[in-house]
Structures are given as structure tokens and as C-alpha cells.
mmCIF file with all atom_site columns, C-alpha atoms in Angstrom:
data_model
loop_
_atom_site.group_PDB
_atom_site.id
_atom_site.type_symbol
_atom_site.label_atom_id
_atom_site.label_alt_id
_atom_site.label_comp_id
_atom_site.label_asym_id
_atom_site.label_entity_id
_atom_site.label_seq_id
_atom_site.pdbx_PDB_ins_code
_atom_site.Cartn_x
_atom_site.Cartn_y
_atom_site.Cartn_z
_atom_site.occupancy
_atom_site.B_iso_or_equiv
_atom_site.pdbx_formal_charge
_atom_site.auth_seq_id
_atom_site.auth_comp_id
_atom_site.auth_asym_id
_atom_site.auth_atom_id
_atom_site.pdbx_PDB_model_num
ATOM 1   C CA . UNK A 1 1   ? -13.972 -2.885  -14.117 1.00 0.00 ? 89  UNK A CA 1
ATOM 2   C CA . UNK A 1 2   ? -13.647 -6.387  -13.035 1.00 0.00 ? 90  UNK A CA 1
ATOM 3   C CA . UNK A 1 3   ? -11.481 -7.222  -9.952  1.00 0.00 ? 91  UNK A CA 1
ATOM 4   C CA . UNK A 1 4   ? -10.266 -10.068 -12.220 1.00 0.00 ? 92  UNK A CA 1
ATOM 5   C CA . UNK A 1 5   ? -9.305  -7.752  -14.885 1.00 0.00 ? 93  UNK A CA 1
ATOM 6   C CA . UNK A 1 6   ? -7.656  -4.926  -12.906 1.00 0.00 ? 94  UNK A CA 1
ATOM 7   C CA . UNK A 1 7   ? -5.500  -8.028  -11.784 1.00 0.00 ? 95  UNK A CA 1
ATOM 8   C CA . UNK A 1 8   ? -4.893  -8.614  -15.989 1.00 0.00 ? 96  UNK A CA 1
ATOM 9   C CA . UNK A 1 9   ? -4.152  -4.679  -16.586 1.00 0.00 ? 97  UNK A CA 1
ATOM 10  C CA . UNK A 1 10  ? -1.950  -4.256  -13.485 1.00 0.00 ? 98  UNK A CA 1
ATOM 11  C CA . UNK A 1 11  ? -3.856  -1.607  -11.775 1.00 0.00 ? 99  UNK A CA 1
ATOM 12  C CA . UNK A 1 12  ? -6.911  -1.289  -9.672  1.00 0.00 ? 100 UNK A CA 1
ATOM 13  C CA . UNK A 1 13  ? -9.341  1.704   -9.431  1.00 0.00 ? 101 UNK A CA 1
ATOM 14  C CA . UNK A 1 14  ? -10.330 1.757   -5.398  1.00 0.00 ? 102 UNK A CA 1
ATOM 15  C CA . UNK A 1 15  ? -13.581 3.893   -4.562  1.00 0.00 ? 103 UNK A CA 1
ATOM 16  C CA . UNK A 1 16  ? -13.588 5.359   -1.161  1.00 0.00 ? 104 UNK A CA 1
ATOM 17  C CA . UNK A 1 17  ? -15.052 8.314   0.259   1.00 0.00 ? 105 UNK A CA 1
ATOM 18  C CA . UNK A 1 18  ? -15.894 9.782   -3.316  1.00 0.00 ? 106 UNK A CA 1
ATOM 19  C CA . UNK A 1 19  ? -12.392 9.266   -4.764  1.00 0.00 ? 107 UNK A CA 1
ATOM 20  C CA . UNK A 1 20  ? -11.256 6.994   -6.683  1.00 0.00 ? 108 UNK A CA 1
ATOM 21  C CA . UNK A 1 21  ? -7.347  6.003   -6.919  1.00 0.00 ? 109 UNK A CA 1
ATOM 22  C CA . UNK A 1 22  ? -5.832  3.798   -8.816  1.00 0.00 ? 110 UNK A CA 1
ATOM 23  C CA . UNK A 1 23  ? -3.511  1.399   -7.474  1.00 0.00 ? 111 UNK A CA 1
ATOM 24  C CA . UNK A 1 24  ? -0.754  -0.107  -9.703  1.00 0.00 ? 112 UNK A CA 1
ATOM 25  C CA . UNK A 1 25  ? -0.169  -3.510  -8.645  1.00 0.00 ? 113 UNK A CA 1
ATOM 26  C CA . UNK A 1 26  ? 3.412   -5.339  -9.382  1.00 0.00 ? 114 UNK A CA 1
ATOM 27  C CA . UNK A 1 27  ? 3.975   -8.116  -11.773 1.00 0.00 ? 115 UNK A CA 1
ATOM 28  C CA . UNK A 1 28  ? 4.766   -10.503 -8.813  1.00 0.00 ? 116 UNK A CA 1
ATOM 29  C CA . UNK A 1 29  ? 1.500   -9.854  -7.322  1.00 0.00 ? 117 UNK A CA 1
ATOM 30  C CA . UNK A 1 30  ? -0.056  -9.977  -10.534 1.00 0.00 ? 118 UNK A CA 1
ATOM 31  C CA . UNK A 1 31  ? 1.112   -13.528 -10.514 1.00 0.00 ? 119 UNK A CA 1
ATOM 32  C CA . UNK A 1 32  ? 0.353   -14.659 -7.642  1.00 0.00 ? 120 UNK A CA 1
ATOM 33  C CA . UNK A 1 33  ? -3.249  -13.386 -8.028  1.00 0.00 ? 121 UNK A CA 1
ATOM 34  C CA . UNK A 1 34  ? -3.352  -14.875 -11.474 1.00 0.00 ? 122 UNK A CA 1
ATOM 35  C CA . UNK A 1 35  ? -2.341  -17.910 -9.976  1.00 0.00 ? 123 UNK A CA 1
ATOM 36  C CA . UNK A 1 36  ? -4.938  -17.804 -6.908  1.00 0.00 ? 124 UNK A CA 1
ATOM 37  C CA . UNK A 1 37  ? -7.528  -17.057 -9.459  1.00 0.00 ? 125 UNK A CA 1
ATOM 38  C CA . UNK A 1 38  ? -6.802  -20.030 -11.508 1.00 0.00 ? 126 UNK A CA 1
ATOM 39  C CA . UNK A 1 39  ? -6.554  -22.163 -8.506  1.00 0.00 ? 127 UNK A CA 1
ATOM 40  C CA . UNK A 1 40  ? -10.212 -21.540 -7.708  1.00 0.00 ? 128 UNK A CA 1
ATOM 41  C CA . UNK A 1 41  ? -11.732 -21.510 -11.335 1.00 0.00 ? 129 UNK A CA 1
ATOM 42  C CA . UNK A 1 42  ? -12.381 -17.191 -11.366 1.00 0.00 ? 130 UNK A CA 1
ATOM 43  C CA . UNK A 1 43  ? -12.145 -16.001 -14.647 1.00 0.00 ? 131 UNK A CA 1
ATOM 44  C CA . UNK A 1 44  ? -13.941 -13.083 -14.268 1.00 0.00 ? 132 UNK A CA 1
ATOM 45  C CA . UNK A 1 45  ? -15.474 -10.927 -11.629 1.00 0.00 ? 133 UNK A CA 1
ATOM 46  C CA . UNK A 1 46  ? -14.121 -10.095 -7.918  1.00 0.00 ? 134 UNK A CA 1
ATOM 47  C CA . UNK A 1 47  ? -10.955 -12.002 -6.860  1.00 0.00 ? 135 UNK A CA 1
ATOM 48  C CA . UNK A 1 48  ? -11.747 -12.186 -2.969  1.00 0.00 ? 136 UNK A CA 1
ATOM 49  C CA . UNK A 1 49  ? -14.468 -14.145 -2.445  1.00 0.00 ? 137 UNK A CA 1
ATOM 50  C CA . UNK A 1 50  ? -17.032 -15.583 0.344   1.00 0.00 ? 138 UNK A CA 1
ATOM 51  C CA . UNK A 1 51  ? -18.177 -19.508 -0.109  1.00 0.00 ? 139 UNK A CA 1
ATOM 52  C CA . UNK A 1 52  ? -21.349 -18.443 -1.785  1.00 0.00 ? 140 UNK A CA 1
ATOM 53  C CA . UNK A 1 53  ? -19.487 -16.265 -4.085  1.00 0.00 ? 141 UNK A CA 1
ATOM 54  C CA . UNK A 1 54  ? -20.298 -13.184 -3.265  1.00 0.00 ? 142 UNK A CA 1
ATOM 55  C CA . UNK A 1 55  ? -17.622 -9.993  -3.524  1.00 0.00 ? 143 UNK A CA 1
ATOM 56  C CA . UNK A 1 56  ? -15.747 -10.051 0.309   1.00 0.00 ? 144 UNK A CA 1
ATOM 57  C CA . UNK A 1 57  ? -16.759 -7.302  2.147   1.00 0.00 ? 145 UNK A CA 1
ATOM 58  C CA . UNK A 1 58  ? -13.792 -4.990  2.839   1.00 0.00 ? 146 UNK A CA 1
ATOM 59  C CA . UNK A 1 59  ? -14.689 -5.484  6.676   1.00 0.00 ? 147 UNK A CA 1
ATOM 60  C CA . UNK A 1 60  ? -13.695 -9.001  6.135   1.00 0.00 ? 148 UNK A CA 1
ATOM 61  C CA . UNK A 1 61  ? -10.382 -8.047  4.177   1.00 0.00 ? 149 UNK A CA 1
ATOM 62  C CA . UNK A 1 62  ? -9.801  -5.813  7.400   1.00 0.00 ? 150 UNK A CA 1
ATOM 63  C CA . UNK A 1 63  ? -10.160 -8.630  9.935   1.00 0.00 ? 151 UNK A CA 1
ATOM 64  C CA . UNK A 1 64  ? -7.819  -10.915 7.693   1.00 0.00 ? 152 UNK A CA 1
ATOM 65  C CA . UNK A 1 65  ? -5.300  -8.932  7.360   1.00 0.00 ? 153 UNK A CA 1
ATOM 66  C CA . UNK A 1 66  ? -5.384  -8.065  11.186  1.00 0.00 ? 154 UNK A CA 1
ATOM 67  C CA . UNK A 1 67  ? -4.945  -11.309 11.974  1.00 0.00 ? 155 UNK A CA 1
ATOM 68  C CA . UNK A 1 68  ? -2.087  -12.052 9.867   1.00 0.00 ? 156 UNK A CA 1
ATOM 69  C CA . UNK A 1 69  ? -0.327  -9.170  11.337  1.00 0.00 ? 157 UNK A CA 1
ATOM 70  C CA . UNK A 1 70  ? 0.953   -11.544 14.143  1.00 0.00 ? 158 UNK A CA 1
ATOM 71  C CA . UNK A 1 71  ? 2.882   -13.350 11.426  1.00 0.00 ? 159 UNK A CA 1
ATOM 72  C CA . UNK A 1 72  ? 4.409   -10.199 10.049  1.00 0.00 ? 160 UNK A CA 1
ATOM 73  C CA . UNK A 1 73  ? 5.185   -8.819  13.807  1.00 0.00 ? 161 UNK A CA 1
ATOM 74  C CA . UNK A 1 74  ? 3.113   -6.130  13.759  1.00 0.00 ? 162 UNK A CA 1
ATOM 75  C CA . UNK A 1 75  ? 1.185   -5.014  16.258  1.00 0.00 ? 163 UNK A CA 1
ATOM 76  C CA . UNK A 1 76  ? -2.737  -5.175  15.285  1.00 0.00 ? 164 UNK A CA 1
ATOM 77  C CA . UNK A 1 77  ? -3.587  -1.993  16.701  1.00 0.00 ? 165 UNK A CA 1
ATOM 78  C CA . UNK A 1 78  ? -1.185  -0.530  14.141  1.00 0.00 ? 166 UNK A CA 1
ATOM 79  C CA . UNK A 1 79  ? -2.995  -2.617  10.907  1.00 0.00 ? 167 UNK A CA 1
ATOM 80  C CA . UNK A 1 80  ? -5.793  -0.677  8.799   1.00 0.00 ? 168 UNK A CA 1
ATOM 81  C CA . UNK A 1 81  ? -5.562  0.613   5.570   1.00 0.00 ? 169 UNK A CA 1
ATOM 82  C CA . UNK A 1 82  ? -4.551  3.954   5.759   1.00 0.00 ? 170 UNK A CA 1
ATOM 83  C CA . UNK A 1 83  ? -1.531  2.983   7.640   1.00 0.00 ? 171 UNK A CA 1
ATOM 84  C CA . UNK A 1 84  ? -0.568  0.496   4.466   1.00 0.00 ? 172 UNK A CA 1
ATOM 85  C CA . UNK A 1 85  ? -1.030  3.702   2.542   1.00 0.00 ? 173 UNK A CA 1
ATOM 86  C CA . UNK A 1 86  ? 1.719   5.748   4.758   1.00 0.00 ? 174 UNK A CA 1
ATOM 87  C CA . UNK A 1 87  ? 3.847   2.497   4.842   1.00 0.00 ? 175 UNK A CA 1
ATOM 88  C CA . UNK A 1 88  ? 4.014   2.378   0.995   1.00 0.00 ? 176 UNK A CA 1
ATOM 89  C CA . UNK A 1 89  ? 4.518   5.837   1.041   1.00 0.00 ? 177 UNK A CA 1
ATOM 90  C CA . UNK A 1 90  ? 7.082   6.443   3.062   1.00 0.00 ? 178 UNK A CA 1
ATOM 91  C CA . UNK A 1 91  ? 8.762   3.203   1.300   1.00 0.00 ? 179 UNK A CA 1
ATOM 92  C CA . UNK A 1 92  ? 8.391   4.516   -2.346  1.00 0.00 ? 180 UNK A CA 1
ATOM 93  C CA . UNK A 1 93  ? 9.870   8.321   -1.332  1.00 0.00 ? 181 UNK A CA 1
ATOM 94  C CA . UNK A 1 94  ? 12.444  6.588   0.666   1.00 0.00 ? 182 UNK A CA 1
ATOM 95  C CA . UNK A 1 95  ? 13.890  4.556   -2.607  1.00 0.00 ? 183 UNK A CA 1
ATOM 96  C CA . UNK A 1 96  ? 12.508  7.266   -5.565  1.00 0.00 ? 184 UNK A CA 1
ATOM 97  C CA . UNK A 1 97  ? 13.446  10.643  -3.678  1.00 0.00 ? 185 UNK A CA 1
ATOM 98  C CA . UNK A 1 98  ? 10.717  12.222  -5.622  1.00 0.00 ? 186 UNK A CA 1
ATOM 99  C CA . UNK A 1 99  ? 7.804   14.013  -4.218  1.00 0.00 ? 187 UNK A CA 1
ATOM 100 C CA . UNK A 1 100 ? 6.420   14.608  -7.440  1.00 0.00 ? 188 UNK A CA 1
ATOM 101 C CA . UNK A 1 101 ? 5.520   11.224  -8.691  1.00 0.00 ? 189 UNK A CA 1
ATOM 102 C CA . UNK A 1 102 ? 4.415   10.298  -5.355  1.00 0.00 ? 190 UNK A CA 1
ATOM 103 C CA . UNK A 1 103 ? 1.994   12.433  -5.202  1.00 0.00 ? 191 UNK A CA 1
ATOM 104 C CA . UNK A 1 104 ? 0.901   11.159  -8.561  1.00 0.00 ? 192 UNK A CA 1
ATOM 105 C CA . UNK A 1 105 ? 1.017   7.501   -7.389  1.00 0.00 ? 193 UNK A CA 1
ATOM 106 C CA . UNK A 1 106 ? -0.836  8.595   -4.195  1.00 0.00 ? 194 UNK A CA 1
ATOM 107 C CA . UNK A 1 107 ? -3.578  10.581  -6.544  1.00 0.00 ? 195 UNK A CA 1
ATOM 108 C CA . UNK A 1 108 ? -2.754  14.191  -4.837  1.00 0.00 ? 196 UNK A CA 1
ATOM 109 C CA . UNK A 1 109 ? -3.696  17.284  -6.459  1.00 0.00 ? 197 UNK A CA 1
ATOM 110 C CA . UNK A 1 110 ? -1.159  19.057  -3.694  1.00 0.00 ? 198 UNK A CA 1
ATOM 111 C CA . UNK A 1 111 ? 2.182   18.124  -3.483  1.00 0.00 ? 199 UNK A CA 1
ATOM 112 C CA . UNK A 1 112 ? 1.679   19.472  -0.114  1.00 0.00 ? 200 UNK A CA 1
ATOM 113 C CA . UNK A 1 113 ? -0.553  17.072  0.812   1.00 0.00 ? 201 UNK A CA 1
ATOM 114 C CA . UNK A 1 114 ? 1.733   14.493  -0.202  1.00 0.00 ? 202 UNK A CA 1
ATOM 115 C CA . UNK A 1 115 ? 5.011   16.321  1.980   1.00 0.00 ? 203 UNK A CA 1
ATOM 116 C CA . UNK A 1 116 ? 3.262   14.121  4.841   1.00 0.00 ? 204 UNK A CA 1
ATOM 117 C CA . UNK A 1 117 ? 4.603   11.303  4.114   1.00 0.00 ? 205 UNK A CA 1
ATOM 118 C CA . UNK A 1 118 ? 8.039   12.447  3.703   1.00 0.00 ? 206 UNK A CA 1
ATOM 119 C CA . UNK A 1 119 ? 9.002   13.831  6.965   1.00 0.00 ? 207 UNK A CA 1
ATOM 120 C CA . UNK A 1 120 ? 11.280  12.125  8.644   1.00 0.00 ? 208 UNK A CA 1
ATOM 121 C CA . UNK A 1 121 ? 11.309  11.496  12.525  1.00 0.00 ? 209 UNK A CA 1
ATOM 122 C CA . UNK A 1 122 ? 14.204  12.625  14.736  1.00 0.00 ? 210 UNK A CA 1
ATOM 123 C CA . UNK A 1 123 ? 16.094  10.106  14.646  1.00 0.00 ? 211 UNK A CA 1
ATOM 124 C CA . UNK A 1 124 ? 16.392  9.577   11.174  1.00 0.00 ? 212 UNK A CA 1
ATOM 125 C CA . UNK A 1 125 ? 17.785  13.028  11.221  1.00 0.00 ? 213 UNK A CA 1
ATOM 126 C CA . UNK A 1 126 ? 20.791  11.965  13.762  1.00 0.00 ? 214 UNK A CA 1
ATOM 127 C CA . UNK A 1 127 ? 21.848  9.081   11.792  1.00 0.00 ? 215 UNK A CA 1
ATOM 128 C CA . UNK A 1 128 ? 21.790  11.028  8.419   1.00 0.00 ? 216 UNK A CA 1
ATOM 129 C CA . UNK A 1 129 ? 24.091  13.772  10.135  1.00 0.00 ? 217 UNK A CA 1
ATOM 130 C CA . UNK A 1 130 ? 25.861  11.484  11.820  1.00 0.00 ? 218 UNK A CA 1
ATOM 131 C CA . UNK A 1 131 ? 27.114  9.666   8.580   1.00 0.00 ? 219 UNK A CA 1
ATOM 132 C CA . UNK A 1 132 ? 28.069  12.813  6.899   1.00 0.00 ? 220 UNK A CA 1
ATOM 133 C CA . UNK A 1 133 ? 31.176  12.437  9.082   1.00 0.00 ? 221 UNK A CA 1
ATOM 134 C CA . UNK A 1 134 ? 31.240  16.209  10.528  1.00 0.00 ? 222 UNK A CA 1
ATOM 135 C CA . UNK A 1 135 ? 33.919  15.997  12.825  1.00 0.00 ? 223 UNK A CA 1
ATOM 136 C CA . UNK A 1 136 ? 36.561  13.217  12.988  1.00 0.00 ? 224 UNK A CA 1
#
């Protein structure tokens, strides 16, 4: 599968450490890599190129997206994938509620494994009790 077309199907199959997940991607940023991709005459092939063409190296995608953590606020210690992942999936179970699906977005065979990413911290907890109103 073509990076190009994964962009036209709306999902993207990532191989990493023998698994491979597959990554919906939104119809906004289907566009806007539709767009980019027009922009720079790819019709086919990997999206995120060097000059010479070749496929970016994900080290590369790394470093970029360090560096535009500044922008965002964030501190780059904090930026690498796998802390995207628990971002988006702490995100998604804060808005859906359901463990389930997550852990089929997330590719889990164990719901279990996916309960990670729904505990909430301790303060969280206070504010949650706190606007149940208790005691007047």
C-alpha cells in the first residue's frame, strides 16, 4: 500500500515492531494531505519526502515534529510517538466513553491492555466528585 493511497482510502497500515495497526486518518487531514500532495506533483508513492525523493526516514519525522513542539507548547522531552498514541487515546475515551472500540482503534487483543489509557489521575477524580455537588 502506497502512502499516497492510504491518504485516498482514509487509513494507514503502520509496521512497527512486528505489528501492524491501522490508523484511520480524518477527512480534514485527508485534505490537507491531498492538497500537500498535489502541491508537489505526488501522485503516487510515499507522501513525506527527502529532495532526492526518497521515502523520509521516520528518524527525520521524529526530529520535525520535535521541533515544532515549541509552537504547540510542548515540552520536547515529552514529543515521540508513543506519547501521540496515549494523547489520542486518552482524547478518544475521554469523548466516546467506550473501552471497547478503543481498543479496536488502538489494535488490542486485551481490553486490558487498553484500560491504560483510561485511568484517570487524581485530580481528575476531585473535580469529577466535586461537581456531583455532595454536600451544599
Amino acid at each position: 500500500e502506497t502512502a499516497k493511497g492510504a491518504v485516498l482510502e482514509g487509513r494507514a497500515a503502520i509496521r512497527c515492531k512486528g505489528k501492524c495497526r491501522v490508523v484511520p486518518l480524518p477527512d480534514r487531514l485527508r485534505r490537507i494531505l491531498l492538497r500537500y500532495c498535489g502541491e508537489r506533483g505526488i501522485t503516487s508513492g510515499p507522501v513525506f519526502v527527502t529532495r532526492s525523493g526518497r521515502p523520509m526516514h521516520r528518524s527525520t519525522v521524529w526530529r520535525t515534529v520535535k521541533s515544532l513542539s515549541a509552537d504547540a507548547k510542548v515540552q520536547p522531552r515529552k514529543v515521540y510517538p508513543h506519547n501521540l498514541r496515549h494523547l489520542f487515546a486518552k482524547e478518544f475515551y475521554a469523548v466516546d466513553k467506550d473501552v471497547f472500540r478503543l481498543a479496536d482503534i488502538l489494535g488490542h487483543s486485551s481490553v486490558e491492555t487498553t484500560r491504560i489509557y483510561t485511568v484517570t489521575s487524581g485530580y481528575e477524580h476531585e473535580r469529577r466528585i466535586s461537581s456531583l455537588r455532595l454536600v451544599l
